[in-house]
Amino acid sequence: MASRIEMETPLVELDGDEMTRVLWALVKERLILPWVDLRTEYYDLGIGNRDATDDAVTVEAAEAIKRRGVGVKCATITSNAARQAEYRLRALHPSPNATIRAVLDGTVFRRPIPIPGVKPSVAGWKKPIVIGRHAYGDVYKAAEMAIPGPGTVELVYRPREGGPERRILVADMAESGIVQGLHNLDGSIRSFARSCFNYALAEKLPLWFAAKDTISKTYDGRFKEIFREVYEAEYAEACASAGVEFFYTLIDDAVARVVRGEGGILWACKNYDGDVMSDLVASAFGSLAMMTSVLVSPTGVTEYEAAHGTVQQHYYRWQKGEKTSTNPVALIFAWTGALARRGELDGLPALGGFARRLEAASLKAIAEGDMTGDLARLADPAPARALDSWEFVDAVAARLEGP
Ligand code: NAP
Ligand code: MG
């Protein structure tokens, strides 16, 4: 065997829970350690350790990613009452992903891994569609009120520093009904725009942003304006020299163009649009187990993970001794994404080269009929038999070693 690839800066490694924790160790052991002299700064975000440290480990891990520039994360349990009882937790803690996103001020990009033999539901889609979802405000932080009967509803702005109030009429309501107040912040929109431009440049993808500024002239109009400002002031030159296009259109026009197009874009979505469209894109491309997720901060710090959760039901079966057919591809791609990014930042092309070979070996295994059950159900032609996770990892390792 050739000597292992040296690393310079450690990757920040965030271990996780249940079935993905089992596969995490397997992927490292069988697919990465034989080839890379892996250096990581390790944080155990397993639910037990998060509870034991009062969740301090999550914040420490997020700070480490910020300091080092690149992290890779396993899926983690978000605690709730049922999990508290199951794991005898002292307290409920916020979702680790929300904590990390808040520290990095980042945007999450979800990208399907195209599967050989599985055709997207939209026949024309030849390349992945990446969704960048703004993760702050709008309807997710709305104030809502049920209105019991006739009366007026107003919006009131009261400046913290004093000065005159401003108010406008929302509706003079003739009968009972409902109202909703939405907000967003210039700084959050600006960070979102920067993260999108950074991602588009890193991946050389055209960036589309869409809203409904013809109807919502002030609210959606502000989103449009901030994207335009950030583009012109900070990214126009870089985009021009990288050949990366920035395109603004109305959301309904964007939907029509995406369906008619062949994919291969970064689609920046407002919070609600991103919620809906990421599920649509994921299911149209096949399987949640083939979706990667990367958190990108406005300064270019990145954290890679699989989009799926801890695959709890498989874990219970594994605990009873079953070799489950859980798909590790999105976890493998989280590692390859992080290694390639580390290599790029440290000027180590061999790391990126290895990451691409490991990705190619994973897809080759699937293309040649070696796949886990979730894909076997979708593939045409269907393989004779689905592999368990260990057999699948062996099948990838064999292609990685082979010529
Ligand atoms: P999940 O873990 O994504 O699993 C839902 C179902 O999707 C599974 O039961 C399985 O279907 C299928 N699936 C997902 N990943 C798969 C894979 N790699 N291979 C094969 N099948 C796969 O979602 P969940 O059950 O709703 O959540 C479980 C735990 O994960 C929760 O505690 C939640 O808090 C956490 N979670 C964490 C993250 C994260 O850290 N990013 C994200 C989401 C959820 P079948 O059972 O039909 O095979
Ligand atoms: Mg959704």
mmCIF file of N, CA and C in Angstrom, residues 2 7 67 102 123 129-130 146 149 161 221 249 266 279 283-284 301 304 313 324 332 373-374 388 402:
data_model
loop_
_atom_site.group_PDB
_atom_site.id
_atom_site.type_symbol
_atom_site.label_atom_id
_atom_site.label_comp_id
_atom_site.label_asym_id
_atom_site.label_seq_id
_atom_site.Cartn_x
_atom_site.Cartn_y
_atom_site.Cartn_z
ATOM 1 N N ALA A 2 0.460 2.212 -0.775
ATOM 2 C CA ALA A 2 1.195 3.476 -0.825
ATOM 3 C C ALA A 2 1.153 4.149 0.545
ATOM 4 N N MET A 7 -1.871 15.182 6.466
ATOM 5 C CA MET A 7 -2.716 16.372 6.627
ATOM 6 C C MET A 7 -1.928 17.446 7.349
ATOM 7 N N ARG A 67 -12.724 28.365 14.452
ATOM 8 C CA ARG A 67 -11.277 28.598 14.552
ATOM 9 C C ARG A 67 -10.517 27.858 13.453
ATOM 10 N N ALA A 102 -26.130 28.968 14.940
ATOM 11 C CA ALA A 102 -26.140 30.291 15.582
ATOM 12 C C ALA A 102 -24.708 30.782 15.793
ATOM 13 N N ALA A 123 -37.905 14.323 -15.449
ATOM 14 C CA ALA A 123 -37.074 13.643 -16.449
ATOM 15 C C ALA A 123 -35.907 14.503 -16.942
ATOM 16 N N ILE A 129 -29.690 19.798 -7.959
ATOM 17 C CA ILE A 129 -30.142 21.141 -7.616
ATOM 18 C C ILE A 129 -29.839 21.338 -6.138
ATOM 19 N N VAL A 130 -29.057 22.371 -5.842
ATOM 20 C CA VAL A 130 -28.695 22.635 -4.454
ATOM 21 C C VAL A 130 -29.647 23.698 -3.907
ATOM 22 N N ALA A 146 -55.517 35.537 16.558
ATOM 23 C CA ALA A 146 -56.869 35.280 16.054
ATOM 24 C C ALA A 146 -57.715 36.483 16.443
ATOM 25 N N GLY A 149 -63.531 39.511 16.281
ATOM 26 C CA GLY A 149 -64.668 40.183 15.658
ATOM 27 C C GLY A 149 -64.227 41.473 15.001
ATOM 28 N N GLU A 161 -34.622 54.286 20.757
ATOM 29 C CA GLU A 161 -33.986 55.529 21.201
ATOM 30 C C GLU A 161 -34.997 56.649 21.386
ATOM 31 N N GLY A 221 -38.929 43.015 -1.443
ATOM 32 C CA GLY A 221 -38.109 44.011 -2.132
ATOM 33 C C GLY A 221 -36.774 44.222 -1.417
ATOM 34 N N THR A 249 -34.987 36.351 -10.067
ATOM 35 C CA THR A 249 -36.273 36.334 -10.753
ATOM 36 C C THR A 249 -37.388 36.163 -9.733
ATOM 37 N N LEU A 266 -27.450 26.569 -7.839
ATOM 38 C CA LEU A 266 -27.714 26.814 -6.422
ATOM 39 C C LEU A 266 -28.945 27.710 -6.366
ATOM 40 N N ASP A 279 -37.584 19.662 0.447
ATOM 41 C CA ASP A 279 -38.244 18.355 0.495
ATOM 42 C C ASP A 279 -38.662 17.904 -0.902
ATOM 43 N N SER A 283 -37.054 14.473 -2.549
ATOM 44 C CA SER A 283 -37.824 13.296 -2.946
ATOM 45 C C SER A 283 -37.774 13.098 -4.450
ATOM 46 N N ALA A 284 -37.693 14.189 -5.222
ATOM 47 C CA ALA A 284 -37.609 14.020 -6.673
ATOM 48 C C ALA A 284 -36.297 13.356 -7.096
ATOM 49 N N VAL A 301 -16.437 29.652 6.555
ATOM 50 C CA VAL A 301 -16.249 28.470 7.411
ATOM 51 C C VAL A 301 -17.313 27.438 7.027
ATOM 52 N N TYR A 304 -19.676 19.979 7.270
ATOM 53 C CA TYR A 304 -20.313 19.001 6.383
ATOM 54 C C TYR A 304 -21.025 17.931 7.192
ATOM 55 N N GLN A 313 -34.577 3.601 14.103
ATOM 56 C CA GLN A 313 -35.172 2.261 14.040
ATOM 57 C C GLN A 313 -34.130 1.216 13.626
ATOM 58 N N THR A 324 -27.810 -4.277 9.777
ATOM 59 C CA THR A 324 -28.814 -3.501 9.045
ATOM 60 C C THR A 324 -28.268 -3.051 7.699
ATOM 61 N N ILE A 332 -20.327 9.223 4.091
ATOM 62 C CA ILE A 332 -19.054 9.182 3.342
ATOM 63 C C ILE A 332 -18.820 10.532 2.660
ATOM 64 N N GLY A 373 -30.423 -1.361 0.952
ATOM 65 C CA GLY A 373 -31.832 -1.624 0.667
ATOM 66 C C GLY A 373 -32.622 -0.425 0.175
ATOM 67 N N ASP A 374 -32.351 0.762 0.747
ATOM 68 C CA ASP A 374 -33.110 1.952 0.345
ATOM 69 C C ASP A 374 -32.953 2.229 -1.151
ATOM 70 N N ASP A 388 -25.827 -5.393 3.288
ATOM 71 C CA ASP A 388 -25.892 -4.687 4.556
ATOM 72 C C ASP A 388 -24.802 -3.608 4.551
ATOM 73 N N GLY A 402 -8.950 -0.990 -5.921
ATOM 74 C CA GLY A 402 -8.755 -1.541 -7.264
ATOM 75 C C GLY A 402 -8.187 -0.523 -8.225
#
